[in-house]
Amino acid sequence: MNAWAGKILVVDLTTRESTCVPTGDYSNTWLGGKGIDLALLLAAECWQADPFSPENRLVFGTGPLTGTLAPAASRVHVGARSPATGLCGSSNIGGQFGPELKYAGYDHLVIKGAASEPVVLVIDDDSVKIQPAQELWGLGVSKTEAALAAHYGSDFRFFIIGPGGENQVRFAGIRSGTFNSASRTGMGAVMGSKNLKAIAVQGSKAISVAQPERFYDVCQRARREILESPCYENMLNVPKMLRGSTHTGYFSYGNKESIVTPIEETISKAEDFLAAHRVGKAACFSCPLRCQDVFEVPGSGRLGMQCDPRVEFNYMTQVDDPTFAWRAYVICQEVGLDTTSIANVLGFVNEALKAGDLSWEQLTKDVNVSGKDRAELFLALITAIAERKGIGDLLAEGVARAGKELGPSFEQRAMHRDGLELAVPEPRTHLGLALAYSVSERGDYLSGFPIFEMVGGEAGRAMAADAFGDGQIANNAADRQTLTDKEHVQTYMENMAATADMLGVCRWMTPTNGAPIKEDTLAELLTEAVGETYTGDDLWSYASRCRKAFFEFDGNCRREKEKQLLPERLFQPVSSDEGQVAGINKKDLIATISRYKKVRGL
Ligand code: SF4
């Protein structure tokens, strides 16, 4: 079987047995990566499982291009029924683990059951062992990784959970290396519920491609296109790129209480902090984009970062200090928590503290905070959440559940969709985001990221014209203040993202990130790798099937639960530097959701 490794490894942690299933049983219909993961979760009827029960399955999926010379061929999709949303959880991680899993001979890894005590799953080519890991339980991610590397050797690659995952914080992620993370929808918490502290993998097998020379040529052409694109330039200076977005009202301030007001001094301060500590760039396996910045900050060692923590931590907590944002980021990486969710949770706490609905005493009971500094409180709360100490135990449930528990005024302040905390991008100033937050699989906006309106103006319109041709759709796609035609943007972005996620390459090299690699090039890569002809339209069909599978899974989960619209606050006007910004028009949004479903055939 060219391109695919050919096997799906199924490990039962309860019985400690492992078996293999041919990937070919699934790949014709579901291609790979996210597609096959969804099929595996549906086939096992995981929508019926309590997310923390042994019946839930945790699936890891590479794609047919993962581990090949294709650009950014590093990705692994991670899925399970999500403890955050109760729907289909979905996350994605780069680094080196995915290629290594394929070199060990496996396209997918399915974890079922649960171990009776902490374990590490060790995959060394055909050898699959479940080893005790009691001494690692409670350790942070970097210490765990160092211990595993010392024990198994530095040729192994690891997926690791921190204390957040061990304690089943509903927004705990899975980490790998110094900068990769499958953060959203609580996949680390599912791993923790199975007592699985880490997965170690090493492989020595080759991945064959059908037409090596032609495949190499397409890879080289794609690389050149990436290196010559404006997106590559943007990746060289992420803070500068984000500066532009700050000026378009792209970021919320506080708990979606207002829009960030760009203050030159504040932005410069954050940029200066990052510039002073940046020591280089890094990349996942085979990626020319190198979107990772590597920083060395005294006291926190060397750590990679894909974005700028300021936009989440400084803006959502209203603590205007880049050092605070960096420290918050470092703690999250170490305890294994999703930075987006945690920044939202801290914004929720901050608003309640300002309103006097939560007192300093309530927040600090059993939480170790010195003094009365809000930044220190928030940093201490991150650890308390990971360890479920004091009020951290309630906040570890996420804002939707915590809001319900604390009472109506808190419930109104819970900024989430279906239990997943909303991110900092602002849907009242960028209406495509309102649709993306409302309908995207898993509960956040990323799979429908409306980059055309984020870029905006003539540049955004030109990008949209590339996708939709010159005309009304392209004009509307670049217009932040209309919902007209945004169903087409959502569908296009979803298809592009799903295609990348199924092939096992990074969606950041596609138009979802303003980069040049489109479905036709991806189809060429797949064709030469597999030795069968695929077109861009074929990939779009797989992507649509994948979207429908999410819809089916979520529909099964939702039987007794009404689908939620966005929080009521987002339908109200909000203040910004420009004065008032109108809230999202609810009727328009509902109509756009209907049009989207029609386009999608859902
Ligand atoms: S674009 Fe960034 S996240 Fe994606 S594969 Fe490259 S380095 Fe990794």
mmCIF file of N, CA and C in Angstrom, residues 517-597:
data_model
loop_
_atom_site.group_PDB
_atom_site.id
_atom_site.type_symbol
_atom_site.label_atom_id
_atom_site.label_comp_id
_atom_site.label_asym_id
_atom_site.label_seq_id
_atom_site.Cartn_x
_atom_site.Cartn_y
_atom_site.Cartn_z
ATOM 1 N N ILE A 517 -1.107 26.672 -1.010
ATOM 2 C CA ILE A 517 -1.293 25.279 -1.444
ATOM 3 C C ILE A 517 -2.774 24.907 -1.400
ATOM 4 N N LYS A 518 -3.347 24.753 -2.588
ATOM 5 C CA LYS A 518 -4.799 24.509 -2.667
ATOM 6 C C LYS A 518 -5.087 23.040 -2.941
ATOM 7 N N GLU A 519 -6.381 22.756 -3.091
ATOM 8 C CA GLU A 519 -6.804 21.356 -3.223
ATOM 9 C C GLU A 519 -6.209 20.670 -4.448
ATOM 10 N N ASP A 520 -5.987 21.425 -5.548
ATOM 11 C CA ASP A 520 -5.458 20.770 -6.748
ATOM 12 C C ASP A 520 -4.021 20.290 -6.527
ATOM 13 N N THR A 521 -3.228 21.106 -5.835
ATOM 14 C CA THR A 521 -1.850 20.682 -5.546
ATOM 15 C C THR A 521 -1.849 19.512 -4.567
ATOM 16 N N LEU A 522 -2.745 19.577 -3.583
ATOM 17 C CA LEU A 522 -2.831 18.462 -2.630
ATOM 18 C C LEU A 522 -3.246 17.180 -3.352
ATOM 19 N N ALA A 523 -4.140 17.329 -4.335
ATOM 20 C CA ALA A 523 -4.567 16.152 -5.103
ATOM 21 C C ALA A 523 -3.402 15.601 -5.927
ATOM 22 N N GLU A 524 -2.580 16.500 -6.469
ATOM 23 C CA GLU A 524 -1.396 16.037 -7.230
ATOM 24 C C GLU A 524 -0.447 15.262 -6.322
ATOM 25 N N LEU A 525 -0.224 15.806 -5.137
ATOM 26 C CA LEU A 525 0.668 15.117 -4.190
ATOM 27 C C LEU A 525 0.134 13.725 -3.873
ATOM 28 N N LEU A 526 -1.175 13.658 -3.628
ATOM 29 C CA LEU A 526 -1.773 12.365 -3.276
ATOM 30 C C LEU A 526 -1.692 11.393 -4.453
ATOM 31 N N THR A 527 -1.945 11.911 -5.641
ATOM 32 C CA THR A 527 -1.906 11.070 -6.843
ATOM 33 C C THR A 527 -0.536 10.423 -7.014
ATOM 34 N N GLU A 528 0.512 11.235 -6.910
ATOM 35 C CA GLU A 528 1.862 10.689 -7.123
ATOM 36 C C GLU A 528 2.291 9.796 -5.962
ATOM 37 N N ALA A 529 1.784 10.085 -4.781
ATOM 38 C CA ALA A 529 2.152 9.259 -3.625
ATOM 39 C C ALA A 529 1.465 7.899 -3.678
ATOM 40 N N VAL A 530 0.184 7.900 -4.075
ATOM 41 C CA VAL A 530 -0.605 6.665 -4.019
ATOM 42 C C VAL A 530 -0.535 5.884 -5.331
ATOM 43 N N GLY A 531 -0.418 6.631 -6.448
ATOM 44 C CA GLY A 531 -0.407 5.948 -7.742
ATOM 45 C C GLY A 531 -1.796 5.786 -8.325
ATOM 46 N N GLU A 532 -2.753 6.533 -7.817
ATOM 47 C CA GLU A 532 -4.105 6.580 -8.395
ATOM 48 C C GLU A 532 -4.472 8.048 -8.546
ATOM 49 N N THR A 533 -5.281 8.325 -9.560
ATOM 50 C CA THR A 533 -5.573 9.735 -9.829
ATOM 51 C C THR A 533 -6.635 10.287 -8.874
ATOM 52 N N TYR A 534 -6.285 11.402 -8.255
ATOM 53 C CA TYR A 534 -7.238 12.158 -7.426
ATOM 54 C C TYR A 534 -7.308 13.575 -7.970
ATOM 55 N N THR A 535 -8.476 14.157 -7.914
ATOM 56 C CA THR A 535 -8.626 15.564 -8.305
ATOM 57 C C THR A 535 -8.989 16.387 -7.069
ATOM 58 N N GLY A 536 -8.913 17.708 -7.241
ATOM 59 C CA GLY A 536 -9.349 18.581 -6.152
ATOM 60 C C GLY A 536 -10.803 18.307 -5.784
ATOM 61 N N ASP A 537 -11.632 18.033 -6.800
ATOM 62 C CA ASP A 537 -13.049 17.739 -6.518
ATOM 63 C C ASP A 537 -13.195 16.465 -5.691
ATOM 64 N N ASP A 538 -12.336 15.478 -5.978
ATOM 65 C CA ASP A 538 -12.389 14.245 -5.168
ATOM 66 C C ASP A 538 -12.127 14.583 -3.698
ATOM 67 N N LEU A 539 -11.114 15.424 -3.489
ATOM 68 C CA LEU A 539 -10.774 15.770 -2.102
ATOM 69 C C LEU A 539 -11.919 16.525 -1.436
ATOM 70 N N TRP A 540 -12.568 17.381 -2.214
ATOM 71 C CA TRP A 540 -13.724 18.123 -1.680
ATOM 72 C C TRP A 540 -14.843 17.150 -1.261
ATOM 73 N N SER A 541 -15.004 16.063 -2.045
ATOM 74 C CA SER A 541 -16.051 15.082 -1.693
ATOM 75 C C SER A 541 -15.719 14.400 -0.368
ATOM 76 N N TYR A 542 -14.446 14.038 -0.205
ATOM 77 C CA TYR A 542 -14.042 13.444 1.081
ATOM 78 C C TYR A 542 -14.297 14.433 2.226
ATOM 79 N N ALA A 543 -13.953 15.704 1.964
ATOM 80 C CA ALA A 543 -14.105 16.721 3.013
ATOM 81 C C ALA A 543 -15.575 16.876 3.404
ATOM 82 N N SER A 544 -16.461 16.848 2.406
ATOM 83 C CA SER A 544 -17.892 16.985 2.708
ATOM 84 C C SER A 544 -18.388 15.791 3.509
ATOM 85 N N ARG A 545 -17.909 14.614 3.143
ATOM 86 C CA ARG A 545 -18.310 13.410 3.891
ATOM 87 C C ARG A 545 -17.856 13.517 5.346
ATOM 88 N N CYS A 546 -16.657 14.038 5.518
ATOM 89 C CA CYS A 546 -16.102 14.196 6.870
ATOM 90 C C CYS A 546 -16.969 15.170 7.680
ATOM 91 N N ARG A 547 -17.377 16.267 7.039
ATOM 92 C CA ARG A 547 -18.221 17.249 7.739
ATOM 93 C C ARG A 547 -19.549 16.609 8.144
ATOM 94 N N LYS A 548 -20.097 15.800 7.225
ATOM 95 C CA LYS A 548 -21.378 15.144 7.524
ATOM 96 C C LYS A 548 -21.211 14.141 8.663
ATOM 97 N N ALA A 549 -20.049 13.515 8.732
ATOM 98 C CA ALA A 549 -19.812 12.548 9.816
ATOM 99 C C ALA A 549 -19.824 13.258 11.172
ATOM 100 N N PHE A 550 -19.230 14.452 11.222
ATOM 101 C CA PHE A 550 -19.300 15.244 12.463
ATOM 102 C C PHE A 550 -20.757 15.526 12.812
ATOM 103 N N PHE A 551 -21.491 15.927 11.792
ATOM 104 C CA PHE A 551 -22.890 16.297 12.000
ATOM 105 C C PHE A 551 -23.677 15.087 12.526
ATOM 106 N N GLU A 552 -23.378 13.925 11.962
ATOM 107 C CA GLU A 552 -24.075 12.706 12.394
ATOM 108 C C GLU A 552 -23.698 12.365 13.841
ATOM 109 N N PHE A 553 -22.405 12.413 14.134
ATOM 110 C CA PHE A 553 -21.951 12.101 15.492
ATOM 111 C C PHE A 553 -22.602 13.068 16.486
ATOM 112 N N ASP A 554 -22.513 14.367 16.165
ATOM 113 C CA ASP A 554 -23.047 15.377 17.088
ATOM 114 C C ASP A 554 -24.564 15.257 17.212
ATOM 115 N N GLY A 555 -25.217 14.937 16.099
ATOM 116 C CA GLY A 555 -26.673 14.749 16.138
ATOM 117 C C GLY A 555 -27.041 13.623 17.090
ATOM 118 N N ASN A 556 -26.265 12.548 17.063
ATOM 119 C CA ASN A 556 -26.522 11.431 17.978
ATOM 120 C C ASN A 556 -26.302 11.849 19.427
ATOM 121 N N CYS A 557 -25.269 12.670 19.653
ATOM 122 C CA CYS A 557 -24.989 13.138 21.029
ATOM 123 C C CYS A 557 -26.080 14.066 21.534
ATOM 124 N N ARG A 558 -26.648 14.823 20.612
ATOM 125 C CA ARG A 558 -27.527 15.928 20.990
ATOM 126 C C ARG A 558 -28.966 15.524 21.205
ATOM 127 N N ARG A 559 -29.270 14.255 21.070
ATOM 128 C CA ARG A 559 -30.684 13.893 20.995
ATOM 129 C C ARG A 559 -31.569 14.649 21.977
ATOM 130 N N GLU A 560 -31.027 14.890 23.172
ATOM 131 C CA GLU A 560 -31.881 15.563 24.159
ATOM 132 C C GLU A 560 -31.415 16.990 24.416
ATOM 133 N N LYS A 561 -30.596 17.510 23.529
ATOM 134 C CA LYS A 561 -30.007 18.818 23.824
ATOM 135 C C LYS A 561 -30.216 19.742 22.631
ATOM 136 N N GLU A 562 -30.827 20.887 22.864
ATOM 137 C CA GLU A 562 -31.014 21.858 21.789
ATOM 138 C C GLU A 562 -29.669 22.449 21.389
ATOM 139 N N LYS A 563 -29.472 22.646 20.116
ATOM 140 C CA LYS A 563 -28.243 23.311 19.681
ATOM 141 C C LYS A 563 -28.279 24.758 20.150
ATOM 142 N N GLN A 564 -27.150 25.223 20.689
ATOM 143 C CA GLN A 564 -27.120 26.578 21.224
ATOM 144 C C GLN A 564 -26.696 27.572 20.164
ATOM 145 N N LEU A 565 -27.271 28.763 20.266
ATOM 146 C CA LEU A 565 -26.706 29.873 19.502
ATOM 147 C C LEU A 565 -25.555 30.437 20.331
ATOM 148 N N LEU A 566 -24.945 31.487 19.844
ATOM 149 C CA LEU A 566 -23.853 32.105 20.599
ATOM 150 C C LEU A 566 -24.397 32.769 21.862
ATOM 151 N N PRO A 567 -23.532 33.107 22.829
ATOM 152 C CA PRO A 567 -24.002 33.771 24.048
ATOM 153 C C PRO A 567 -24.745 35.072 23.730
ATOM 154 N N GLU A 568 -25.759 35.362 24.535
ATOM 155 C CA GLU A 568 -26.632 36.521 24.298
ATOM 156 C C GLU A 568 -25.831 37.826 24.208
ATOM 157 N N ARG A 569 -24.753 37.910 24.962
ATOM 158 C CA ARG A 569 -23.938 39.134 24.972
ATOM 159 C C ARG A 569 -23.496 39.540 23.561
ATOM 160 N N LEU A 570 -23.268 38.562 22.717
ATOM 161 C CA LEU A 570 -22.737 38.867 21.384
ATOM 162 C C LEU A 570 -23.796 39.471 20.470
ATOM 163 N N PHE A 571 -25.047 39.433 20.905
ATOM 164 C CA PHE A 571 -26.111 40.052 20.109
ATOM 165 C C PHE A 571 -26.398 41.474 20.587
ATOM 166 N N GLN A 572 -25.628 41.917 21.574
ATOM 167 C CA GLN A 572 -25.794 43.273 22.111
ATOM 168 C C GLN A 572 -24.673 44.178 21.591
ATOM 169 N N PRO A 573 -24.931 45.506 21.523
ATOM 170 C CA PRO A 573 -23.862 46.423 21.092
ATOM 171 C C PRO A 573 -22.684 46.389 22.069
ATOM 172 N N VAL A 574 -21.533 46.782 21.569
ATOM 173 C CA VAL A 574 -20.335 46.751 22.403
ATOM 174 C C VAL A 574 -19.506 47.989 22.081
ATOM 175 N N SER A 575 -18.746 48.456 23.077
ATOM 176 C CA SER A 575 -17.956 49.660 22.825
ATOM 177 C C SER A 575 -16.612 49.299 22.206
ATOM 178 N N SER A 576 -16.128 50.217 21.390
ATOM 179 C CA SER A 576 -14.795 50.054 20.814
ATOM 180 C C SER A 576 -14.197 51.442 20.666
ATOM 181 N N ASP A 577 -12.982 51.491 20.169
ATOM 182 C CA ASP A 577 -12.309 52.756 19.955
ATOM 183 C C ASP A 577 -13.105 53.662 19.019
ATOM 184 N N GLU A 578 -13.813 53.013 18.102
ATOM 185 C CA GLU A 578 -14.574 53.757 17.094
ATOM 186 C C GLU A 578 -15.940 54.196 17.622
ATOM 187 N N GLY A 579 -16.248 53.887 18.863
ATOM 188 C CA GLY A 579 -17.587 54.161 19.401
ATOM 189 C C GLY A 579 -18.290 52.843 19.630
ATOM 190 N N GLN A 580 -19.583 52.785 19.264
ATOM 191 C CA GLN A 580 -20.341 51.553 19.488
ATOM 192 C C GLN A 580 -20.241 50.630 18.276
ATOM 193 N N VAL A 581 -20.123 49.341 18.547
ATOM 194 C CA VAL A 581 -20.238 48.340 17.484
ATOM 195 C C VAL A 581 -21.553 47.619 17.733
ATOM 196 N N ALA A 582 -22.357 47.470 16.680
ATOM 197 C CA ALA A 582 -23.652 46.805 16.863
ATOM 198 C C ALA A 582 -23.438 45.340 17.205
ATOM 199 N N GLY A 583 -24.375 44.779 17.951
ATOM 200 C CA GLY A 583 -24.321 43.341 18.193
ATOM 201 C C GLY A 583 -24.647 42.585 16.909
ATOM 202 N N ILE A 584 -24.396 41.295 16.927
ATOM 203 C CA ILE A 584 -24.727 40.469 15.757
ATOM 204 C C ILE A 584 -26.247 40.451 15.615
ATOM 205 N N ASN A 585 -26.725 40.609 14.396
ATOM 206 C CA ASN A 585 -28.169 40.552 14.163
ATOM 207 C C ASN A 585 -28.607 39.077 14.197
ATOM 208 N N LYS A 586 -29.410 38.752 15.213
ATOM 209 C CA LYS A 586 -29.738 37.339 15.449
ATOM 210 C C LYS A 586 -30.491 36.732 14.269
ATOM 211 N N LYS A 587 -31.432 37.518 13.743
ATOM 212 C CA LYS A 587 -32.225 36.995 12.621
ATOM 213 C C LYS A 587 -31.331 36.690 11.414
ATOM 214 N N ASP A 588 -30.413 37.614 11.154
ATOM 215 C CA ASP A 588 -29.483 37.418 10.023
ATOM 216 C C ASP A 588 -28.618 36.180 10.229
ATOM 217 N N LEU A 589 -28.167 36.033 11.473
ATOM 218 C CA LEU A 589 -27.282 34.896 11.751
ATOM 219 C C LEU A 589 -28.043 33.581 11.570
ATOM 220 N N ILE A 590 -29.271 33.536 12.085
ATOM 221 C CA ILE A 590 -30.061 32.301 11.953
ATOM 222 C C ILE A 590 -30.310 31.997 10.470
ATOM 223 N N ALA A 591 -30.593 33.052 9.702
ATOM 224 C CA ALA A 591 -30.831 32.843 8.260
ATOM 225 C C ALA A 591 -29.555 32.346 7.577
ATOM 226 N N THR A 592 -28.411 32.871 8.001
ATOM 227 C CA THR A 592 -27.139 32.457 7.379
ATOM 228 C C THR A 592 -26.820 31.005 7.743
ATOM 229 N N ILE A 593 -27.136 30.641 8.978
ATOM 230 C CA ILE A 593 -26.920 29.244 9.389
ATOM 231 C C ILE A 593 -27.778 28.320 8.514
ATOM 232 N N SER A 594 -29.011 28.737 8.240
ATOM 233 C CA SER A 594 -29.884 27.914 7.377
ATOM 234 C C SER A 594 -29.299 27.790 5.978
ATOM 235 N N ARG A 595 -28.805 28.904 5.450
ATOM 236 C CA ARG A 595 -28.218 28.849 4.095
ATOM 237 C C ARG A 595 -26.991 27.940 4.092
ATOM 238 N N TYR A 596 -26.204 28.040 5.154
ATOM 239 C CA TYR A 596 -25.007 27.190 5.257
ATOM 240 C C TYR A 596 -25.410 25.710 5.237
ATOM 241 N N LYS A 597 -26.433 25.378 6.004
ATOM 242 C CA LYS A 597 -26.856 23.967 6.074
ATOM 243 C C LYS A 597 -27.344 23.487 4.713
#
